[in-house]
Amino acid sequence: MRTAALGALLAAGAVLWFRRHYLVATVRGRSMEPTYREGDQLLVRRAARPRAGQVVVVRAPDPPLAYEPDGPLTPEEANAPEIEPPPADRLLVKRAVAVAGDPVPRDDFPALRDTAEPVVPPGSLVVLGDNPSVSWDSREYGFVRPTDYVGVVLRRLTG
């Protein structure tokens, strides 16, 4: 009987440890195609320090930030499809294109054009979907704040 109780306790501890350090996320939508498709399940390591080029999971900004252009829209901005932001409690799968200390990529990210920072602030990220034509990302809401960063995708589990 003690062995069974000890086994159950160890199993519960292992589950708690896994949940604290890892997350399984399911891809919804087309923003990461062709890398990941709708329904793919991804193993995510929580709080792993990301590098530029890695796929990350972040929380949708709350409230979603809107980019208001100061001047006329570029042809790309004027012809871009209207992309609806997800609810604030949703997780987003995106590619980190700039991490803390990297130069701010102003040219391709309208929401960052007027930022005062010369480099990405500590703990922050700039993210982009692999399928930018249908992705809601740092082009619209700017930096991912440290409190909205969840983790790094390690691998696809299913899909």
mmCIF file with all atom_site columns, C-alpha atoms in Angstrom:
data_model
loop_
_atom_site.group_PDB
_atom_site.id
_atom_site.type_symbol
_atom_site.label_atom_id
_atom_site.label_alt_id
_atom_site.label_comp_id
_atom_site.label_asym_id
_atom_site.label_entity_id
_atom_site.label_seq_id
_atom_site.pdbx_PDB_ins_code
_atom_site.Cartn_x
_atom_site.Cartn_y
_atom_site.Cartn_z
_atom_site.occupancy
_atom_site.B_iso_or_equiv
_atom_site.pdbx_formal_charge
_atom_site.auth_seq_id
_atom_site.auth_comp_id
_atom_site.auth_asym_id
_atom_site.auth_atom_id
_atom_site.pdbx_PDB_model_num
ATOM 1   C CA . MET A 1 1   ? 0.000  0.000  0.000   1.00 0.00 ? 1   MET A CA 1
ATOM 2   C CA . ARG A 1 2   ? 2.833  2.404  0.847   1.00 0.00 ? 2   ARG A CA 1
ATOM 3   C CA . THR A 1 3   ? 4.481  1.694  -2.492  1.00 0.00 ? 3   THR A CA 1
ATOM 4   C CA . ALA A 1 4   ? 1.279  2.616  -4.359  1.00 0.00 ? 4   ALA A CA 1
ATOM 5   C CA . ALA A 1 5   ? 0.895  5.829  -2.357  1.00 0.00 ? 5   ALA A CA 1
ATOM 6   C CA . LEU A 1 6   ? 4.539  6.736  -2.950  1.00 0.00 ? 6   LEU A CA 1
ATOM 7   C CA . GLY A 1 7   ? 4.126  6.001  -6.657  1.00 0.00 ? 7   GLY A CA 1
ATOM 8   C CA . ALA A 1 8   ? 1.030  8.208  -6.855  1.00 0.00 ? 8   ALA A CA 1
ATOM 9   C CA . LEU A 1 9   ? 2.816  10.996 -5.002  1.00 0.00 ? 9   LEU A CA 1
ATOM 10  C CA . LEU A 1 10  ? 5.820  10.797 -7.331  1.00 0.00 ? 10  LEU A CA 1
ATOM 11  C CA . ALA A 1 11  ? 3.546  10.788 -10.389 1.00 0.00 ? 11  ALA A CA 1
ATOM 12  C CA . ALA A 1 12  ? 1.668  13.850 -9.111  1.00 0.00 ? 12  ALA A CA 1
ATOM 13  C CA . GLY A 1 13  ? 4.970  15.600 -8.436  1.00 0.00 ? 13  GLY A CA 1
ATOM 14  C CA . ALA A 1 14  ? 6.177  14.782 -11.960 1.00 0.00 ? 14  ALA A CA 1
ATOM 15  C CA . VAL A 1 15  ? 2.978  16.187 -13.465 1.00 0.00 ? 15  VAL A CA 1
ATOM 16  C CA . LEU A 1 16  ? 3.315  19.383 -11.428 1.00 0.00 ? 16  LEU A CA 1
ATOM 17  C CA . TRP A 1 17  ? 6.965  19.757 -12.429 1.00 0.00 ? 17  TRP A CA 1
ATOM 18  C CA . PHE A 1 18  ? 6.098  19.238 -16.118 1.00 0.00 ? 18  PHE A CA 1
ATOM 19  C CA . ARG A 1 19  ? 3.252  21.769 -16.005 1.00 0.00 ? 19  ARG A CA 1
ATOM 20  C CA . ARG A 1 20  ? 5.499  24.326 -14.325 1.00 0.00 ? 20  ARG A CA 1
ATOM 21  C CA . HIS A 1 21  ? 8.252  24.009 -16.944 1.00 0.00 ? 21  HIS A CA 1
ATOM 22  C CA . TYR A 1 22  ? 6.400  22.995 -20.124 1.00 0.00 ? 22  TYR A CA 1
ATOM 23  C CA . LEU A 1 23  ? 3.198  23.726 -21.975 1.00 0.00 ? 23  LEU A CA 1
ATOM 24  C CA . VAL A 1 24  ? 1.453  22.016 -24.866 1.00 0.00 ? 24  VAL A CA 1
ATOM 25  C CA . ALA A 1 25  ? -0.017 24.637 -27.220 1.00 0.00 ? 25  ALA A CA 1
ATOM 26  C CA . THR A 1 26  ? -2.361 23.971 -30.128 1.00 0.00 ? 26  THR A CA 1
ATOM 27  C CA . VAL A 1 27  ? -2.001 26.073 -33.265 1.00 0.00 ? 27  VAL A CA 1
ATOM 28  C CA . ARG A 1 28  ? -5.158 27.909 -34.346 1.00 0.00 ? 28  ARG A CA 1
ATOM 29  C CA . GLY A 1 29  ? -5.269 29.835 -37.602 1.00 0.00 ? 29  GLY A CA 1
ATOM 30  C CA . ARG A 1 30  ? -2.876 30.236 -40.516 1.00 0.00 ? 30  ARG A CA 1
ATOM 31  C CA . SER A 1 31  ? -0.398 32.837 -39.227 1.00 0.00 ? 31  SER A CA 1
ATOM 32  C CA . MET A 1 32  ? 2.487  30.351 -38.890 1.00 0.00 ? 32  MET A CA 1
ATOM 33  C CA . GLU A 1 33  ? 2.016  28.472 -42.179 1.00 0.00 ? 33  GLU A CA 1
ATOM 34  C CA . PRO A 1 34  ? 3.899  26.720 -43.682 1.00 0.00 ? 34  PRO A CA 1
ATOM 35  C CA . THR A 1 35  ? 5.955  26.016 -40.520 1.00 0.00 ? 35  THR A CA 1
ATOM 36  C CA . TYR A 1 36  ? 2.942  25.046 -38.407 1.00 0.00 ? 36  TYR A CA 1
ATOM 37  C CA . ARG A 1 37  ? -0.632 24.357 -39.449 1.00 0.00 ? 37  ARG A CA 1
ATOM 38  C CA . GLU A 1 38  ? -4.028 24.498 -37.774 1.00 0.00 ? 38  GLU A CA 1
ATOM 39  C CA . GLY A 1 39  ? -4.272 21.745 -35.137 1.00 0.00 ? 39  GLY A CA 1
ATOM 40  C CA . ASP A 1 40  ? -0.524 21.159 -34.708 1.00 0.00 ? 40  ASP A CA 1
ATOM 41  C CA . GLN A 1 41  ? 0.358  20.606 -31.063 1.00 0.00 ? 41  GLN A CA 1
ATOM 42  C CA . LEU A 1 42  ? 3.623  22.157 -29.897 1.00 0.00 ? 42  LEU A CA 1
ATOM 43  C CA . LEU A 1 43  ? 5.802  21.455 -26.884 1.00 0.00 ? 43  LEU A CA 1
ATOM 44  C CA . VAL A 1 44  ? 6.770  24.785 -25.314 1.00 0.00 ? 44  VAL A CA 1
ATOM 45  C CA . ARG A 1 45  ? 9.433  25.323 -22.668 1.00 0.00 ? 45  ARG A CA 1
ATOM 46  C CA . ARG A 1 46  ? 8.211  28.024 -20.331 1.00 0.00 ? 46  ARG A CA 1
ATOM 47  C CA . ALA A 1 47  ? 10.501 30.988 -19.666 1.00 0.00 ? 47  ALA A CA 1
ATOM 48  C CA . ALA A 1 48  ? 13.363 29.735 -21.830 1.00 0.00 ? 48  ALA A CA 1
ATOM 49  C CA . ARG A 1 49  ? 15.302 32.784 -23.038 1.00 0.00 ? 49  ARG A CA 1
ATOM 50  C CA . PRO A 1 50  ? 14.468 33.202 -26.737 1.00 0.00 ? 50  PRO A CA 1
ATOM 51  C CA . ARG A 1 51  ? 16.869 33.945 -29.551 1.00 0.00 ? 51  ARG A CA 1
ATOM 52  C CA . ALA A 1 52  ? 16.001 35.738 -32.760 1.00 0.00 ? 52  ALA A CA 1
ATOM 53  C CA . GLY A 1 53  ? 14.659 33.209 -35.264 1.00 0.00 ? 53  GLY A CA 1
ATOM 54  C CA . GLN A 1 54  ? 13.074 30.898 -32.696 1.00 0.00 ? 54  GLN A CA 1
ATOM 55  C CA . VAL A 1 55  ? 9.334  30.269 -32.582 1.00 0.00 ? 55  VAL A CA 1
ATOM 56  C CA . VAL A 1 56  ? 7.826  31.527 -29.325 1.00 0.00 ? 56  VAL A CA 1
ATOM 57  C CA . VAL A 1 57  ? 4.489  31.576 -27.533 1.00 0.00 ? 57  VAL A CA 1
ATOM 58  C CA . VAL A 1 58  ? 3.260  34.908 -26.182 1.00 0.00 ? 58  VAL A CA 1
ATOM 59  C CA . ARG A 1 59  ? 0.042  36.217 -24.673 1.00 0.00 ? 59  ARG A CA 1
ATOM 60  C CA . ALA A 1 60  ? -2.060 38.515 -26.829 1.00 0.00 ? 60  ALA A CA 1
ATOM 61  C CA . PRO A 1 61  ? -1.628 42.089 -25.561 1.00 0.00 ? 61  PRO A CA 1
ATOM 62  C CA . ASP A 1 62  ? -4.299 43.182 -23.087 1.00 0.00 ? 62  ASP A CA 1
ATOM 63  C CA . PRO A 1 63  ? -5.831 45.430 -24.081 1.00 0.00 ? 63  PRO A CA 1
ATOM 64  C CA . PRO A 1 64  ? -4.880 44.872 -27.699 1.00 0.00 ? 64  PRO A CA 1
ATOM 65  C CA . LEU A 1 65  ? -2.857 47.876 -28.794 1.00 0.00 ? 65  LEU A CA 1
ATOM 66  C CA . ALA A 1 66  ? -3.796 49.613 -31.994 1.00 0.00 ? 66  ALA A CA 1
ATOM 67  C CA . TYR A 1 67  ? -1.378 51.271 -34.393 1.00 0.00 ? 67  TYR A CA 1
ATOM 68  C CA . GLU A 1 68  ? -2.537 54.678 -35.524 1.00 0.00 ? 68  GLU A CA 1
ATOM 69  C CA . PRO A 1 69  ? -0.444 55.958 -38.434 1.00 0.00 ? 69  PRO A CA 1
ATOM 70  C CA . ASP A 1 70  ? 0.719  59.576 -38.203 1.00 0.00 ? 70  ASP A CA 1
ATOM 71  C CA . GLY A 1 71  ? 0.846  60.151 -41.928 1.00 0.00 ? 71  GLY A CA 1
ATOM 72  C CA . PRO A 1 72  ? -0.363 58.591 -45.153 1.00 0.00 ? 72  PRO A CA 1
ATOM 73  C CA . LEU A 1 73  ? -0.313 54.813 -45.373 1.00 0.00 ? 73  LEU A CA 1
ATOM 74  C CA . THR A 1 74  ? 2.320  53.065 -47.447 1.00 0.00 ? 74  THR A CA 1
ATOM 75  C CA . PRO A 1 75  ? 0.949  51.023 -50.397 1.00 0.00 ? 75  PRO A CA 1
ATOM 76  C CA . GLU A 1 76  ? 1.552  47.834 -48.376 1.00 0.00 ? 76  GLU A CA 1
ATOM 77  C CA . GLU A 1 77  ? -0.373 49.192 -45.383 1.00 0.00 ? 77  GLU A CA 1
ATOM 78  C CA . ALA A 1 78  ? -3.230 50.479 -47.535 1.00 0.00 ? 78  ALA A CA 1
ATOM 79  C CA . ASN A 1 79  ? -3.676 47.113 -49.275 1.00 0.00 ? 79  ASN A CA 1
ATOM 80  C CA . ALA A 1 80  ? -3.156 44.910 -46.221 1.00 0.00 ? 80  ALA A CA 1
ATOM 81  C CA . PRO A 1 81  ? -6.147 42.787 -45.223 1.00 0.00 ? 81  PRO A CA 1
ATOM 82  C CA . GLU A 1 82  ? -7.881 43.824 -42.015 1.00 0.00 ? 82  GLU A CA 1
ATOM 83  C CA . ILE A 1 83  ? -6.728 41.353 -39.354 1.00 0.00 ? 83  ILE A CA 1
ATOM 84  C CA . GLU A 1 84  ? -8.828 41.041 -36.231 1.00 0.00 ? 84  GLU A CA 1
ATOM 85  C CA . PRO A 1 85  ? -6.815 40.727 -32.985 1.00 0.00 ? 85  PRO A CA 1
ATOM 86  C CA . PRO A 1 86  ? -7.535 37.677 -30.842 1.00 0.00 ? 86  PRO A CA 1
ATOM 87  C CA . PRO A 1 87  ? -9.086 37.953 -27.377 1.00 0.00 ? 87  PRO A CA 1
ATOM 88  C CA . ALA A 1 88  ? -6.572 39.086 -24.750 1.00 0.00 ? 88  ALA A CA 1
ATOM 89  C CA . ASP A 1 89  ? -6.555 35.719 -22.966 1.00 0.00 ? 89  ASP A CA 1
ATOM 90  C CA . ARG A 1 90  ? -5.342 33.862 -26.085 1.00 0.00 ? 90  ARG A CA 1
ATOM 91  C CA . LEU A 1 91  ? -1.822 32.633 -26.656 1.00 0.00 ? 91  LEU A CA 1
ATOM 92  C CA . LEU A 1 92  ? -0.080 33.446 -29.930 1.00 0.00 ? 92  LEU A CA 1
ATOM 93  C CA . VAL A 1 93  ? 2.551  31.392 -31.749 1.00 0.00 ? 93  VAL A CA 1
ATOM 94  C CA . LYS A 1 94  ? 5.000  33.688 -33.572 1.00 0.00 ? 94  LYS A CA 1
ATOM 95  C CA . ARG A 1 95  ? 8.637  33.894 -34.645 1.00 0.00 ? 95  ARG A CA 1
ATOM 96  C CA . ALA A 1 96  ? 10.949 36.133 -32.610 1.00 0.00 ? 96  ALA A CA 1
ATOM 97  C CA . VAL A 1 97  ? 12.617 38.492 -35.075 1.00 0.00 ? 97  VAL A CA 1
ATOM 98  C CA . ALA A 1 98  ? 14.347 40.699 -32.496 1.00 0.00 ? 98  ALA A CA 1
ATOM 99  C CA . VAL A 1 99  ? 15.139 40.101 -28.827 1.00 0.00 ? 99  VAL A CA 1
ATOM 100 C CA . ALA A 1 100 ? 16.416 42.272 -25.976 1.00 0.00 ? 100 ALA A CA 1
ATOM 101 C CA . GLY A 1 101 ? 19.456 44.263 -27.080 1.00 0.00 ? 101 GLY A CA 1
ATOM 102 C CA . ASP A 1 102 ? 18.823 43.863 -30.837 1.00 0.00 ? 102 ASP A CA 1
ATOM 103 C CA . PRO A 1 103 ? 18.262 47.020 -32.897 1.00 0.00 ? 103 PRO A CA 1
ATOM 104 C CA . VAL A 1 104 ? 14.555 47.914 -33.152 1.00 0.00 ? 104 VAL A CA 1
ATOM 105 C CA . PRO A 1 105 ? 13.370 46.840 -36.657 1.00 0.00 ? 105 PRO A CA 1
ATOM 106 C CA . ARG A 1 106 ? 11.448 50.044 -37.391 1.00 0.00 ? 106 ARG A CA 1
ATOM 107 C CA . ASP A 1 107 ? 11.199 49.759 -41.180 1.00 0.00 ? 107 ASP A CA 1
ATOM 108 C CA . ASP A 1 108 ? 9.059  46.612 -41.269 1.00 0.00 ? 108 ASP A CA 1
ATOM 109 C CA . PHE A 1 109 ? 7.066  47.236 -38.073 1.00 0.00 ? 109 PHE A CA 1
ATOM 110 C CA . PRO A 1 110 ? 4.767  50.290 -38.284 1.00 0.00 ? 110 PRO A CA 1
ATOM 111 C CA . ALA A 1 111 ? 3.919  50.138 -34.565 1.00 0.00 ? 111 ALA A CA 1
ATOM 112 C CA . LEU A 1 112 ? 7.626  50.564 -33.737 1.00 0.00 ? 112 LEU A CA 1
ATOM 113 C CA . ARG A 1 113 ? 8.489  53.379 -36.132 1.00 0.00 ? 113 ARG A CA 1
ATOM 114 C CA . ASP A 1 114 ? 8.218  56.118 -33.517 1.00 0.00 ? 114 ASP A CA 1
ATOM 115 C CA . THR A 1 115 ? 9.599  54.259 -30.509 1.00 0.00 ? 115 THR A CA 1
ATOM 116 C CA . ALA A 1 116 ? 12.321 56.106 -28.635 1.00 0.00 ? 116 ALA A CA 1
ATOM 117 C CA . GLU A 1 117 ? 14.316 52.961 -27.837 1.00 0.00 ? 117 GLU A CA 1
ATOM 118 C CA . PRO A 1 118 ? 17.271 52.276 -30.144 1.00 0.00 ? 118 PRO A CA 1
ATOM 119 C CA . VAL A 1 119 ? 17.292 48.599 -29.102 1.00 0.00 ? 119 VAL A CA 1
ATOM 120 C CA . VAL A 1 120 ? 14.628 46.133 -27.963 1.00 0.00 ? 120 VAL A CA 1
ATOM 121 C CA . PRO A 1 121 ? 14.140 46.705 -24.195 1.00 0.00 ? 121 PRO A CA 1
ATOM 122 C CA . PRO A 1 122 ? 15.210 44.065 -21.626 1.00 0.00 ? 122 PRO A CA 1
ATOM 123 C CA . GLY A 1 123 ? 12.882 41.044 -21.604 1.00 0.00 ? 123 GLY A CA 1
ATOM 124 C CA . SER A 1 124 ? 10.913 42.293 -24.622 1.00 0.00 ? 124 SER A CA 1
ATOM 125 C CA . LEU A 1 125 ? 10.514 40.749 -28.074 1.00 0.00 ? 125 LEU A CA 1
ATOM 126 C CA . VAL A 1 126 ? 9.484  41.699 -31.576 1.00 0.00 ? 126 VAL A CA 1
ATOM 127 C CA . VAL A 1 127 ? 7.495  38.900 -33.212 1.00 0.00 ? 127 VAL A CA 1
ATOM 128 C CA . LEU A 1 128 ? 6.153  38.125 -36.684 1.00 0.00 ? 128 LEU A CA 1
ATOM 129 C CA . GLY A 1 129 ? 4.024  35.328 -38.097 1.00 0.00 ? 129 GLY A CA 1
ATOM 130 C CA . ASP A 1 130 ? 5.599  33.160 -40.788 1.00 0.00 ? 130 ASP A CA 1
ATOM 131 C CA . ASN A 1 131 ? 2.542  33.954 -42.939 1.00 0.00 ? 131 ASN A CA 1
ATOM 132 C CA . PRO A 1 132 ? 2.509  37.748 -42.467 1.00 0.00 ? 132 PRO A CA 1
ATOM 133 C CA . SER A 1 133 ? -0.480 38.382 -44.737 1.00 0.00 ? 133 SER A CA 1
ATOM 134 C CA . VAL A 1 134 ? -2.777 36.785 -42.114 1.00 0.00 ? 134 VAL A CA 1
ATOM 135 C CA . SER A 1 135 ? -0.771 37.378 -38.939 1.00 0.00 ? 135 SER A CA 1
ATOM 136 C CA . TRP A 1 136 ? -1.543 39.786 -36.089 1.00 0.00 ? 136 TRP A CA 1
ATOM 137 C CA . ASP A 1 137 ? 1.866  40.526 -34.583 1.00 0.00 ? 137 ASP A CA 1
ATOM 138 C CA . SER A 1 138 ? 4.379  43.218 -33.580 1.00 0.00 ? 138 SER A CA 1
ATOM 139 C CA . ARG A 1 139 ? 3.618  45.154 -36.760 1.00 0.00 ? 139 ARG A CA 1
ATOM 140 C CA . GLU A 1 140 ? 0.308  46.077 -35.122 1.00 0.00 ? 140 GLU A CA 1
ATOM 141 C CA . TYR A 1 141 ? 1.064  46.051 -31.387 1.00 0.00 ? 141 TYR A CA 1
ATOM 142 C CA . GLY A 1 142 ? 4.798  46.673 -31.071 1.00 0.00 ? 142 GLY A CA 1
ATOM 143 C CA . PHE A 1 143 ? 6.951  45.012 -28.434 1.00 0.00 ? 143 PHE A CA 1
ATOM 144 C CA . VAL A 1 144 ? 5.876  41.889 -26.610 1.00 0.00 ? 144 VAL A CA 1
ATOM 145 C CA . ARG A 1 145 ? 6.245  42.875 -22.961 1.00 0.00 ? 145 ARG A CA 1
ATOM 146 C CA . PRO A 1 146 ? 8.196  40.573 -20.617 1.00 0.00 ? 146 PRO A CA 1
ATOM 147 C CA . THR A 1 147 ? 4.973  39.729 -18.743 1.00 0.00 ? 147 THR A CA 1
ATOM 148 C CA . ASP A 1 148 ? 3.394  38.502 -22.010 1.00 0.00 ? 148 ASP A CA 1
ATOM 149 C CA . TYR A 1 149 ? 6.227  36.148 -22.970 1.00 0.00 ? 149 TYR A CA 1
ATOM 150 C CA . VAL A 1 150 ? 5.401  32.475 -22.266 1.00 0.00 ? 150 VAL A CA 1
ATOM 151 C CA . GLY A 1 151 ? 8.164  30.327 -23.759 1.00 0.00 ? 151 GLY A CA 1
ATOM 152 C CA . VAL A 1 152 ? 10.050 28.810 -26.708 1.00 0.00 ? 152 VAL A CA 1
ATOM 153 C CA . VAL A 1 153 ? 8.628  26.120 -28.974 1.00 0.00 ? 153 VAL A CA 1
ATOM 154 C CA . LEU A 1 154 ? 10.820 23.026 -28.719 1.00 0.00 ? 154 LEU A CA 1
ATOM 155 C CA . ARG A 1 155 ? 9.068  20.768 -31.221 1.00 0.00 ? 155 ARG A CA 1
ATOM 156 C CA . ARG A 1 156 ? 5.856  19.752 -32.905 1.00 0.00 ? 156 ARG A CA 1
ATOM 157 C CA . LEU A 1 157 ? 4.143  16.885 -31.060 1.00 0.00 ? 157 LEU A CA 1
ATOM 158 C CA . THR A 1 158 ? 1.274  16.161 -33.454 1.00 0.00 ? 158 THR A CA 1
ATOM 159 C CA . GLY A 1 159 ? -0.064 17.516 -36.681 1.00 0.00 ? 159 GLY A CA 1
#
